[in-house]
Short mmCIF file of C-alpha atoms and ligand atoms in Angstrom, two decimals:
data_model
loop_
_atom_site.label_atom_id
_atom_site.label_comp_id
_atom_site.label_asym_id
_atom_site.label_seq_id
_atom_site.Cartn_x
_atom_site.Cartn_y
_atom_site.Cartn_z
CA UNK D 8 57.37 94.83 -4.48
CA UNK D 9 60.25 97.08 -3.66
CA UNK D 10 63.66 95.63 -2.78
CA UNK D 11 63.36 96.81 0.82
CA UNK D 12 59.94 95.20 1.24
CA UNK D 13 61.27 91.92 -0.17
CA UNK D 14 64.19 92.07 2.27
CA UNK D 15 61.89 92.68 5.25
CA UNK D 16 59.66 89.85 4.09
CA UNK D 17 62.58 87.44 3.74
CA UNK D 18 64.00 88.53 7.12
CA UNK D 19 60.71 87.85 8.91
CA UNK D 20 60.33 84.51 7.10
CA UNK D 21 63.87 83.56 8.07
CA UNK D 22 63.26 84.61 11.68
CA UNK D 23 60.06 82.52 11.76
CA UNK D 24 61.90 79.52 10.28
CA UNK D 25 64.69 79.81 12.88
CA UNK D 26 62.07 80.17 15.59
CA UNK D 27 60.28 77.06 14.30
CA UNK D 28 63.56 75.11 14.26
CA UNK D 29 64.51 76.19 17.77
CA UNK D 30 61.02 75.42 19.01
CA UNK D 31 61.13 71.93 17.46
CA UNK D 32 64.54 71.20 19.00
CA UNK D 33 63.60 72.44 22.45
CA UNK D 34 60.28 70.61 22.22
CA UNK D 35 62.14 67.36 21.52
CA UNK D 36 64.45 68.01 24.44
CA UNK D 37 61.57 68.89 26.68
CA UNK D 38 59.75 65.72 25.59
CA UNK D 39 62.72 63.56 26.53
CA UNK D 40 63.31 65.20 29.91
CA UNK D 41 59.58 65.32 30.74
CA UNK D 42 59.27 61.64 29.98
CA UNK D 43 62.31 60.88 32.10
CA UNK D 44 60.93 62.98 34.97
CA UNK D 45 57.53 61.29 34.82
CA UNK D 46 59.27 57.92 34.74
CA UNK D 47 61.33 58.82 37.78
CA UNK D 48 58.23 59.93 39.62
CA UNK D 49 56.53 56.65 38.75
CA UNK D 50 59.61 54.69 39.91
CA UNK D 51 59.73 56.64 43.20
CA UNK D 52 56.11 55.90 43.83
CA UNK D 53 56.46 52.19 43.01
CA UNK D 54 59.59 51.87 45.18
CA UNK D 55 57.85 53.57 48.07
CA UNK D 56 54.87 51.23 47.84
CA UNK D 57 57.13 48.17 47.52
CA UNK D 58 58.98 49.26 50.64
CA UNK D 59 55.73 49.75 52.46
CA UNK D 60 54.56 46.25 51.54
CA UNK D 61 57.89 44.78 52.54
CA UNK D 62 57.82 46.58 55.89
CA UNK D 63 54.26 45.40 56.53
CA UNK D 64 55.25 41.80 55.72
CA UNK D 65 58.23 41.96 58.07
CA UNK D 66 56.17 43.52 60.81
CA UNK D 67 53.42 40.88 60.54
CA UNK D 68 56.04 38.13 60.54
CA UNK D 69 57.74 39.64 63.60
CA UNK D 70 54.47 39.80 65.45
CA UNK D 71 53.64 36.19 64.58
CA UNK D 72 57.10 35.06 65.58
CA UNK D 73 56.93 37.04 68.85
CA UNK D 74 53.74 35.35 69.93
CA UNK D 75 55.19 31.96 68.93
CA UNK D 76 58.23 32.66 71.09
CA UNK D 77 55.98 33.40 74.05
CA UNK D 78 54.23 30.08 73.49
CA UNK D 79 57.53 28.21 73.27
CA UNK D 80 58.83 29.80 76.46
CA UNK D 81 55.92 28.42 78.47
CA UNK D 82 57.39 26.06 81.14
CA UNK D 83 54.81 23.46 80.16
CA UNK D 84 55.45 23.90 76.48
CA UNK D 85 54.32 21.03 74.38
CA UNK D 86 54.20 21.07 70.54
CA UNK D 87 50.38 20.71 70.69
CA UNK D 88 50.17 24.23 72.10
CA UNK D 89 51.27 25.39 68.68
CA UNK D 90 47.83 24.54 67.30
CA UNK D 91 46.29 27.35 69.31
CA UNK D 92 48.98 29.76 68.12
CA UNK D 93 48.40 28.71 64.52
CA UNK D 94 44.68 29.33 64.82
CA UNK D 95 45.47 32.87 66.07
CA UNK D 96 47.97 33.55 63.31
CA UNK D 97 46.38 32.76 59.95
CA UNK D 98 49.08 34.77 58.18
CA UNK D 99 51.15 31.57 58.12
CA UNK D 100 49.58 28.53 56.48
CA UNK D 101 52.39 26.05 57.02
CA UNK D 102 54.55 25.73 60.10
CA UNK D 103 57.32 23.37 61.21
CA UNK D 104 59.19 23.10 64.49
CA UNK D 105 62.46 21.19 64.98
CA UNK D 106 64.68 20.57 67.92
CA UNK D 107 68.46 20.90 67.83
CA UNK D 108 68.82 17.28 66.69
CA UNK D 109 66.71 17.91 63.63
CA UNK D 110 63.73 16.06 65.03
CA UNK D 111 60.43 17.37 63.69
CA UNK D 112 58.31 18.34 66.71
CA UNK D 113 55.47 19.94 64.78
CA UNK D 114 53.52 18.76 62.92
CA UNK D 115 53.66 15.26 64.16
CA UNK D 116 53.54 13.87 60.67
CA UNK D 117 54.93 15.24 57.48
CA UNK D 118 54.20 14.22 53.96
CA UNK D 119 56.91 13.23 51.49
CA UNK D 120 57.17 16.62 49.70
CA UNK D 121 57.58 18.31 53.09
CA UNK D 122 60.27 15.80 53.97
CA UNK D 123 62.29 16.69 50.86
CA UNK D 124 61.87 20.38 51.53
CA UNK D 125 62.88 19.98 55.16
CA UNK D 126 65.93 17.96 54.24
CA UNK D 127 67.03 20.82 52.00
CA UNK D 128 66.37 23.27 54.79
CA UNK D 129 68.39 21.38 57.36
CA UNK D 130 71.34 21.52 54.99
CA UNK D 131 71.05 25.32 54.89
CA UNK D 132 71.07 25.79 58.67
CA UNK D 133 74.61 26.02 59.98
CA UNK D 134 75.51 25.21 63.60
CA UNK D 135 76.50 28.85 63.97
CA UNK D 136 72.93 29.93 63.21
CA UNK D 137 71.69 27.58 66.01
CA UNK D 138 74.10 29.23 68.44
CA UNK D 139 73.62 32.84 67.37
CA UNK D 140 69.87 32.59 67.08
CA UNK D 141 67.86 35.22 65.15
CA UNK D 142 65.85 34.84 61.99
CA UNK D 143 66.25 34.92 58.21
CA UNK D 144 64.39 34.25 55.01
CA UNK D 145 65.23 31.21 52.97
CA UNK D 146 64.05 30.46 49.46
CA UNK D 147 62.63 26.94 49.39
CA UNK D 148 61.57 25.99 45.90
CA UNK D 149 59.18 28.71 44.77
CA UNK D 150 58.34 29.61 48.35
CA UNK D 151 60.04 31.86 50.85
CA UNK D 152 60.17 30.64 54.40
CA UNK D 153 60.96 32.55 57.54
CA UNK D 154 63.38 30.54 59.62
CA UNK D 155 64.01 31.48 63.24
CA UNK D 156 65.82 29.96 66.24
CA UNK D 157 63.82 30.16 69.46
CA UNK D 158 66.01 30.06 72.52
CA UNK D 159 64.96 29.31 76.09
CA UNK D 160 62.29 26.73 75.51
CA UNK D 161 62.16 23.89 78.04
CA UNK D 162 63.00 21.64 75.09
CA UNK D 163 66.20 23.47 74.29
CA UNK D 164 66.69 25.67 71.17
CA UNK D 165 63.99 25.17 68.58
CA UNK D 166 63.97 25.95 64.89
CA UNK D 167 60.73 27.39 63.55
CA UNK D 168 60.01 27.37 59.83
CA UNK D 169 57.06 29.55 58.82
CA UNK D 170 55.39 29.78 55.41
CA UNK D 171 53.11 32.69 54.86
CA UNK D 172 49.79 31.93 53.28
CA UNK D 173 49.18 33.69 49.99
CA UNK D 174 45.67 34.45 51.07
CA UNK D 175 46.89 35.97 54.33
CA UNK D 176 49.41 38.03 52.46
CA UNK D 177 46.74 39.26 50.11
CA UNK D 178 44.23 40.01 52.87
CA UNK D 179 46.48 41.39 55.60
CA UNK D 180 49.09 43.20 53.55
CA UNK D 181 48.33 43.84 49.89
CA UNK D 182 44.71 44.83 50.23
CA UNK D 183 45.44 47.15 53.12
CA UNK D 184 48.50 48.75 51.57
CA UNK D 185 47.40 49.11 47.97
CA UNK D 186 43.73 49.94 48.37
CA UNK D 187 44.11 53.50 49.62
CA UNK D 188 47.12 54.30 47.49
CA UNK D 189 46.10 54.23 43.91
CA UNK D 190 45.39 57.40 42.01
CA UNK D 191 44.92 56.95 38.31
CA UNK D 192 47.95 54.64 38.23
CA UNK D 193 47.34 50.92 38.79
CA UNK D 194 49.64 48.79 40.90
CA UNK D 195 50.00 45.04 40.58
CA UNK D 196 52.08 42.43 42.38
CA UNK D 197 53.67 40.06 39.86
CA UNK D 198 55.05 36.60 40.57
CA UNK D 199 58.35 35.20 39.27
CA UNK D 200 56.83 34.68 35.79
CA UNK D 201 55.45 38.23 35.69
CA UNK D 202 51.89 37.02 36.19
CA UNK D 203 49.75 39.41 38.24
CA UNK D 204 49.04 37.91 41.67
CA UNK D 205 47.18 40.84 43.04
CA UNK D 206 45.69 44.08 41.66
CA UNK D 207 43.34 46.39 43.49
CA UNK D 208 41.53 47.15 40.24
CA UNK D 209 41.32 45.16 37.00
CA UNK D 210 44.19 46.03 34.68
CA UNK D 211 42.08 46.01 31.52
CA UNK D 212 44.05 47.60 28.69
CA UNK D 213 46.34 49.51 31.03
CA UNK D 214 49.92 49.87 29.84
CA UNK D 215 52.83 48.56 31.84
CA UNK D 216 55.14 51.44 32.78
CA UNK D 217 57.76 49.85 35.04
CA UNK D 218 58.40 47.21 37.72
CA UNK D 219 60.47 47.36 40.91
CA UNK D 220 61.83 44.60 43.15
CA UNK D 221 60.76 43.96 46.71
CA UNK D 222 63.41 43.29 49.36
CA UNK D 223 64.49 39.87 50.63
CA UNK D 224 61.10 39.20 52.21
CA UNK D 225 59.54 38.82 48.77
CA UNK D 226 62.52 37.98 46.55
CA UNK D 227 60.77 36.45 43.54
CA UNK D 228 58.00 38.99 43.28
CA UNK D 229 57.90 42.42 41.75
CA UNK D 230 55.63 45.40 42.05
CA UNK D 231 54.48 46.73 38.67
CA UNK D 232 53.00 50.12 37.88
CA UNK D 233 50.48 50.47 35.07
CA UNK D 234 48.76 53.50 33.55
CA UNK D 235 45.31 53.33 32.00
CA UNK D 236 45.46 53.33 28.17
CA UNK D 237 46.34 56.79 26.87
CA UNK D 238 47.52 58.06 30.27
CA UNK D 239 51.04 56.71 30.33
CA UNK D 240 53.81 59.28 30.81
CA UNK D 241 54.68 58.96 27.13
CA UNK D 242 51.08 59.62 26.10
CA UNK D 243 50.83 62.58 28.46
CA UNK D 244 54.04 64.07 27.12
CA UNK D 245 52.98 63.40 23.55
CA UNK D 246 49.65 65.12 24.16
CA UNK D 247 51.34 68.16 25.66
CA UNK D 248 53.82 68.22 22.78
CA UNK D 249 50.94 68.12 20.30
CA UNK D 250 49.19 70.94 22.11
CA UNK D 251 52.39 72.95 22.12
CA UNK D 252 52.92 72.27 18.41
CA UNK D 253 49.35 73.32 17.62
CA UNK D 254 49.74 76.54 19.62
CA UNK D 255 53.06 77.20 17.94
CA UNK D 256 51.61 76.66 14.47
CA UNK D 257 48.81 79.00 15.42
CA UNK D 258 51.41 81.52 16.53
CA UNK D 259 53.23 81.21 13.22
CA UNK D 260 49.88 81.64 11.48
CA UNK D 261 49.24 84.81 13.48
CA UNK D 262 52.72 86.08 12.58
CA UNK D 263 52.10 85.32 8.90
CA UNK D 264 48.70 86.97 9.08
CA UNK D 265 50.18 90.01 10.86
CA UNK D 266 52.88 90.20 8.23
CA UNK D 267 50.39 90.08 5.40
CA UNK D 268 48.15 92.64 7.13
CA UNK D 269 51.10 94.96 7.78
CA UNK D 270 52.21 94.59 4.20
CA UNK D 271 48.75 95.48 2.94
CA UNK D 272 48.56 98.39 5.35
CA UNK D 273 51.93 99.74 4.27
CA UNK D 274 50.95 99.40 0.63
CA UNK D 275 47.67 101.10 1.26
CA UNK D 276 49.35 103.90 3.18
CA UNK D 277 51.91 104.50 0.46
CA UNK D 278 49.19 104.30 -2.18
CA UNK D 279 47.14 106.77 -0.18
CA UNK D 280 50.15 109.10 0.15
CA UNK D 281 50.63 108.92 -3.63
CA UNK D 282 46.93 109.54 -4.27
CA UNK D 283 46.95 112.50 -1.90
CA UNK D 284 49.87 114.13 -3.63
CA UNK D 285 48.17 113.48 -6.99
CA UNK D 286 45.05 115.05 -5.53
CA UNK D 287 46.89 118.23 -4.55
CA UNK D 288 48.48 118.44 -8.00
CA UNK D 289 45.16 117.78 -9.76
CA UNK D 290 43.20 120.28 -7.69
CA UNK D 291 45.84 122.95 -8.20
CA UNK D 292 45.73 122.29 -11.93
CA UNK D 293 41.94 122.32 -11.91
CA UNK D 294 41.94 125.66 -10.12
CA UNK D 295 44.54 127.19 -12.37
CA UNK D 296 42.89 126.46 -15.72
CA UNK D 297 39.53 128.19 -15.16
CA UNK D 298 41.26 131.05 -13.31
CA UNK D 299 43.59 131.59 -16.27
CA UNK D 300 40.61 131.59 -18.66
CA UNK D 301 38.61 133.97 -16.49
CA UNK D 302 41.56 136.27 -16.20
CA UNK D 303 42.31 136.21 -19.91
CA UNK D 304 38.74 136.94 -20.97
CA UNK D 305 38.23 139.53 -18.25
CA UNK D 306 41.41 141.35 -19.33
CA UNK D 307 40.35 141.27 -22.98
CA UNK D 308 36.97 142.73 -22.03
CA UNK D 309 38.60 145.28 -19.77
CA UNK D 310 40.86 146.48 -22.55
CA UNK D 311 37.86 146.76 -24.85
CA UNK D 312 39.49 144.60 -27.47
CA UNK D 313 36.33 142.65 -28.27
CA UNK D 314 35.32 143.09 -31.91
CA UNK D 315 31.54 142.69 -31.60
CA UNK D 316 28.63 142.18 -29.23
CA UNK D 317 28.33 138.46 -30.01
CA UNK D 318 31.92 137.84 -28.98
CA UNK D 319 31.48 139.99 -25.90
CA UNK D 320 28.51 137.91 -24.81
CA UNK D 321 30.50 134.78 -25.54
CA UNK D 322 33.36 136.05 -23.35
CA UNK D 323 30.97 136.81 -20.51
CA UNK D 324 29.56 133.35 -20.96
CA UNK D 325 33.03 131.79 -20.65
CA UNK D 326 33.71 133.77 -17.48
CA UNK D 327 30.40 132.68 -15.96
CA UNK D 328 30.92 129.04 -16.97
CA UNK D 329 34.45 128.85 -15.71
CA UNK D 330 33.52 130.49 -12.41
CA UNK D 331 30.70 127.98 -12.06
CA UNK D 332 33.20 125.22 -12.70
CA UNK D 333 35.48 126.78 -10.06
CA UNK D 334 32.61 126.93 -7.60
CA UNK D 335 31.77 123.28 -8.26
CA UNK D 336 35.35 122.26 -7.76
CA UNK D 337 35.76 124.25 -4.56
CA UNK D 338 32.41 122.98 -3.28
CA UNK D 339 33.55 119.43 -3.98
CA UNK D 340 36.81 119.93 -2.11
CA UNK D 341 35.16 121.71 0.82
CA UNK D 342 32.37 119.14 1.12
CA UNK D 343 34.89 116.39 0.88
CA UNK D 344 36.95 117.88 3.70
CA UNK D 345 33.76 118.34 5.77
CA UNK D 346 32.88 114.67 5.19
CA UNK D 347 36.40 113.59 6.14
CA UNK D 348 36.19 115.67 9.31
CA UNK D 349 32.71 114.28 10.05
CA UNK D 350 31.23 117.81 9.88
CA UNK D 351 28.99 117.44 6.82
CA UNK D 352 25.31 118.11 7.51
CA UNK D 353 22.34 117.54 5.25
CA UNK D 354 19.04 119.41 5.39
CA UNK D 355 16.55 116.76 4.48
CA UNK D 356 13.03 117.67 3.42
CA UNK D 357 10.44 116.07 1.14
CA UNK D 358 11.03 117.18 -2.43
CA UNK D 359 10.82 116.23 -6.10
CA UNK D 360 13.78 115.14 -8.14
CA UNK D 361 12.54 116.67 -11.39
CA UNK D 362 13.62 120.27 -10.69
CA UNK D 363 16.98 118.99 -9.52
CA UNK D 364 17.55 117.13 -12.80
CA UNK D 365 16.57 120.17 -14.84
CA UNK D 366 18.64 122.61 -12.83
CA UNK D 367 21.76 120.50 -13.11
CA UNK D 368 21.35 120.03 -16.85
CA UNK D 369 20.72 123.72 -17.22
CA UNK D 370 24.04 124.42 -15.50
CA UNK D 371 25.78 122.17 -18.03
CA UNK D 372 23.79 123.41 -21.03
CA UNK D 373 26.62 125.44 -22.48
CA UNK D 374 29.47 122.87 -22.29
CA UNK D 375 27.11 120.15 -23.52
CA UNK D 376 26.05 122.22 -26.48
CA UNK D 377 29.56 123.41 -27.19
CA UNK D 378 30.95 119.88 -27.24
CA UNK D 379 28.11 118.69 -29.44
CA UNK D 380 26.44 116.35 -26.97
CA UNK D 381 23.15 114.75 -27.85
CA UNK D 382 21.25 115.05 -24.60
CA UNK D 383 18.21 112.98 -23.73
CA UNK D 384 16.34 113.67 -20.51
CA UNK D 385 13.43 111.60 -19.39
CA UNK D 386 11.75 112.17 -16.05
CA UNK D 387 8.80 109.90 -15.37
CA UNK D 388 5.68 111.98 -14.76
CA UNK D 389 4.13 112.01 -11.29
CA UNK D 390 7.20 110.76 -9.51
CA UNK D 391 6.52 110.72 -5.77
CA UNK D 392 8.43 113.01 -3.45
CA UNK D 393 11.48 111.70 -1.62
CA UNK D 394 13.32 113.01 1.41
CA UNK D 395 16.36 114.86 0.15
CA UNK D 396 18.78 117.71 0.58
CA UNK D 397 18.35 119.46 -2.82
CA UNK D 398 21.77 121.11 -2.82
CA UNK D 399 23.58 117.88 -1.98
CA UNK D 400 21.56 115.93 -4.52
CA UNK D 401 22.34 118.54 -7.18
CA UNK D 402 26.00 118.25 -6.34
CA UNK D 403 25.91 114.46 -6.67
CA UNK D 404 24.11 114.61 -10.01
CA UNK D 405 26.40 117.42 -11.26
CA UNK D 406 29.42 115.21 -10.51
CA UNK D 407 27.93 112.37 -12.55
CA UNK D 408 27.11 114.67 -15.48
CA UNK D 409 30.55 116.28 -15.25
CA UNK D 410 32.16 112.83 -15.43
CA UNK D 411 29.92 111.78 -18.36
CA UNK D 412 31.22 114.81 -20.23
CA UNK D 413 34.83 114.34 -19.14
CA UNK D 414 35.03 110.66 -20.00
CA UNK D 415 32.84 110.81 -23.08
CA UNK D 416 35.50 109.82 -25.60
CA UNK D 417 34.08 109.85 -29.14
CA UNK D 418 30.50 108.98 -28.25
CA UNK D 419 28.86 112.27 -27.39
CA UNK D 420 25.62 111.18 -25.85
CA UNK D 421 24.17 111.93 -22.47
CA UNK D 422 21.01 110.28 -21.15
CA UNK D 423 19.51 111.32 -17.87
CA UNK D 424 16.46 109.47 -16.63
CA UNK D 425 14.51 109.60 -13.40
CA UNK D 426 11.96 106.90 -12.67
CA UNK D 427 10.51 104.79 -9.97
CA UNK D 428 11.94 101.34 -9.45
CA UNK D 429 10.25 99.38 -6.67
CA UNK D 430 10.79 101.29 -3.45
CA UNK D 431 13.35 103.69 -4.95
CA UNK D 432 13.45 106.70 -7.17
CA UNK D 433 16.36 106.14 -9.53
CA UNK D 434 18.25 108.88 -11.30
CA UNK D 435 20.52 107.42 -13.98
CA UNK D 436 23.22 109.19 -15.98
CA UNK D 437 24.41 107.25 -19.05
CA UNK D 438 27.11 108.07 -21.55
CA UNK D 439 28.71 106.46 -24.59
CA UNK D 440 32.19 107.18 -23.26
CA UNK D 441 35.34 105.23 -22.56
CA UNK D 442 33.71 102.98 -19.97
CA UNK D 443 35.18 101.41 -16.84
CA UNK D 444 36.76 97.93 -16.56
CA UNK D 445 34.85 95.68 -14.12
CA UNK D 446 37.76 95.34 -11.65
CA UNK D 447 37.84 99.15 -11.21
CA UNK D 448 34.12 99.57 -10.68
CA UNK D 449 34.33 99.31 -6.88
CA UNK D 450 37.51 101.32 -6.46
CA UNK D 451 36.37 104.43 -8.37
CA UNK D 452 34.17 105.26 -5.36
CA UNK D 453 37.21 105.39 -3.06
CA UNK D 454 38.57 108.81 -2.20
CA UNK D 455 41.35 110.11 -4.48
CA UNK D 456 41.09 107.07 -6.71
CA UNK D 457 41.41 107.67 -10.45
CA UNK D 458 41.76 104.97 -13.07
CA UNK D 459 45.30 104.56 -14.53
CA UNK D 460 46.73 107.74 -15.97
CA UNK D 461 46.65 106.58 -19.59
CA UNK D 462 42.86 106.44 -19.64
CA UNK D 463 42.35 109.65 -17.75
CA UNK D 464 45.27 111.45 -19.30
CA UNK D 465 44.34 114.94 -20.26
CA UNK D 466 41.14 114.72 -18.29
CA UNK D 467 41.13 116.94 -15.30
CA UNK D 468 39.85 115.67 -12.01
CA UNK D 469 40.63 115.36 -8.32
CA UNK D 470 39.42 111.81 -7.65
CA UNK D 471 36.95 112.81 -4.95
CA UNK D 472 33.84 113.30 -7.13
CA UNK D 473 32.46 109.77 -6.92
CA UNK D 474 33.46 109.40 -3.25
CA UNK D 475 31.30 112.44 -2.62
CA UNK D 476 28.43 111.05 -4.73
CA UNK D 477 28.54 107.82 -2.73
CA UNK D 478 28.56 109.64 0.58
CA UNK D 479 25.68 111.92 -0.38
CA UNK D 480 23.40 109.16 -1.68
CA UNK D 481 24.17 106.95 1.30
CA UNK D 482 23.32 109.85 3.61
CA UNK D 483 19.90 109.77 1.89
CA UNK D 484 19.58 106.09 2.81
CA UNK D 485 20.27 105.05 -0.79
CA UNK D 486 23.15 103.77 -2.89
CA UNK D 487 24.95 104.40 -6.14
CA UNK D 488 25.53 101.69 -8.74
CA UNK D 489 27.50 101.53 -11.95
CA UNK D 490 27.09 99.43 -15.08
CA UNK D 491 29.91 99.75 -17.53
CA UNK D 492 32.50 98.06 -19.69
CA UNK D 493 35.59 99.37 -21.48
CA UNK D 494 34.51 101.19 -24.64
CA UNK D 495 30.83 100.53 -23.93
CA UNK D 496 29.94 103.69 -22.03
CA UNK D 497 28.78 103.88 -18.44
CA UNK D 498 25.56 104.23 -16.54
CA UNK D 499 25.68 105.57 -12.97
CA UNK D 500 22.44 105.28 -11.02
CA UNK D 501 21.49 107.04 -7.80
CA UNK D 502 18.91 104.97 -5.89
CA UNK D 503 17.04 107.20 -3.46
CA UNK D 504 14.54 105.38 -1.24
CA UNK D 505 10.91 106.45 -1.17
CA UNK D 506 9.31 107.19 2.19
CA UNK D 507 7.77 104.05 3.78
CA UNK D 508 4.14 104.96 3.17
CA UNK D 509 4.49 105.56 -0.60
P1 ADP A 27 37.72 112.43 -11.14
O1 ADP A 27 37.88 113.73 -10.51
O2 ADP A 27 38.98 111.76 -11.52
O3 ADP A 27 36.69 112.42 -12.20
P2 ADP A 27 35.82 110.78 -9.76
O4 ADP A 27 35.79 110.30 -8.35
O5 ADP A 27 34.67 111.57 -10.23
O6 ADP A 27 37.18 111.51 -9.92
O7 ADP A 27 35.96 109.52 -10.66
C1 ADP A 27 36.91 108.53 -10.37
C2 ADP A 27 37.39 107.83 -11.63
O8 ADP A 27 36.32 107.06 -12.18
C3 ADP A 27 37.76 108.78 -12.73
O9 ADP A 27 39.10 109.17 -12.61
C4 ADP A 27 37.52 107.97 -13.98
O10 ADP A 27 38.64 107.21 -14.28
C5 ADP A 27 36.38 107.04 -13.59
N1 ADP A 27 35.07 107.52 -14.09
C6 ADP A 27 34.14 108.21 -13.43
N2 ADP A 27 33.05 108.44 -14.19
C7 ADP A 27 33.29 107.86 -15.38
C8 ADP A 27 32.57 107.74 -16.62
N3 ADP A 27 31.34 108.28 -16.77
N4 ADP A 27 33.14 107.06 -17.63
C9 ADP A 27 34.35 106.50 -17.48
N5 ADP A 27 35.11 106.59 -16.35
C10 ADP A 27 34.59 107.26 -15.32
#
């Protein structure tokens, strides 16, 4: 990697790390404030419900007391009339009525525990309260009593002590207030020892979130708010935080992936730019060499400096060969540019591969002979016809033969075979040359790709030959394969599919 690439890489990594740190910090902060907000909402809701219950209790008590006052104001009031009132007002289960002298008017008899309680009560009632009148709540043992002075009765001021019945409270207040209220949260009324007295729904494994006090009407009790397991504000926040973390990790993953992809792309682009400039240099060199030869031999012939007929024929031969090589090279480049531009067309028609093999080898007869190649050609007799573009197929095969010559190394052998293999006709070109390492065997078919300079040093080439071979054979519905190893020679095979009915 270049220094600049390393710097960019480190910068992006650093930016991602800072981003991750900031995200973690703000997530923590968000968690805390979200939890606090949810808690406040829960508290608001519980307080509102507690207030509603308290108001309902006070209202029911006021109503009960109002109707009692009416009874007491009756000119013929007698304590027995209270029985009828009591029957109408089941909200109170115990009821006592005193006159100003502390005499118990109702009920007629009291048991001993009542007597103790009433003694305590009398101590709490000041003369001022008798004069002022009104009502208040007094805690008597574990009970709350409503105490009220009733003025204007024929029997003088009376003191009423009312105990609400727990059942009445449950039925008339709690059920009515709590039933319609609950969403997913559960509300419970707890007694002084935090034992649930009333819940609209069973608590099960619900988690206690918070409790709030009632007012003076229910001093020892509290209203508690529960959330079903897994739905408490903390759980909800934790779930959201986990979701956020997962999304963030995904985001970091995408950034990392994007970084890697960009890095690959940049490397590919710069590699491609290098290959392209190599290509231009190679093609120019490839064009120059045959042109120089042609020119040299043509000039020698022109000046009549050739000693004998044999040499003259040889010179003509060189000119022809080199111009053929030029044609092949230019054809390769032009076809390649047509393929790149998507303009390459193939004229497919049924045909035999045998003449193609022979024509190509004929074209290379001179260089093969000159370089001392031992050539073996074997075309299976009666090979069926295949659909092909003869010129394109010749070009593909010529490229393979050209490479076999170019990369022959010491082993000067060329085998060309054509035979049927299953549903294909296979044309294979084998050499005893320098071979190709396995890791390069895919890449050599890429455009402009040439194996490291050391191996190809001195061997001319543009790097588009095999790309062209691949394109041509694939256009025929076939494929090209290679079997090779360094120093073991190579075998390139063109697999051309047979028509379906053969
Ligand atoms: P070039 O113009 O370089 O020959 P090709 O596309 O024809 O381009 O081949 C790509 C590379 O594959 C060559 O540069 C060479 O390294 C390797 N190659 C192709 N054919 C052979 C072969 N028969 N033996 C060894 N190496 C080969």
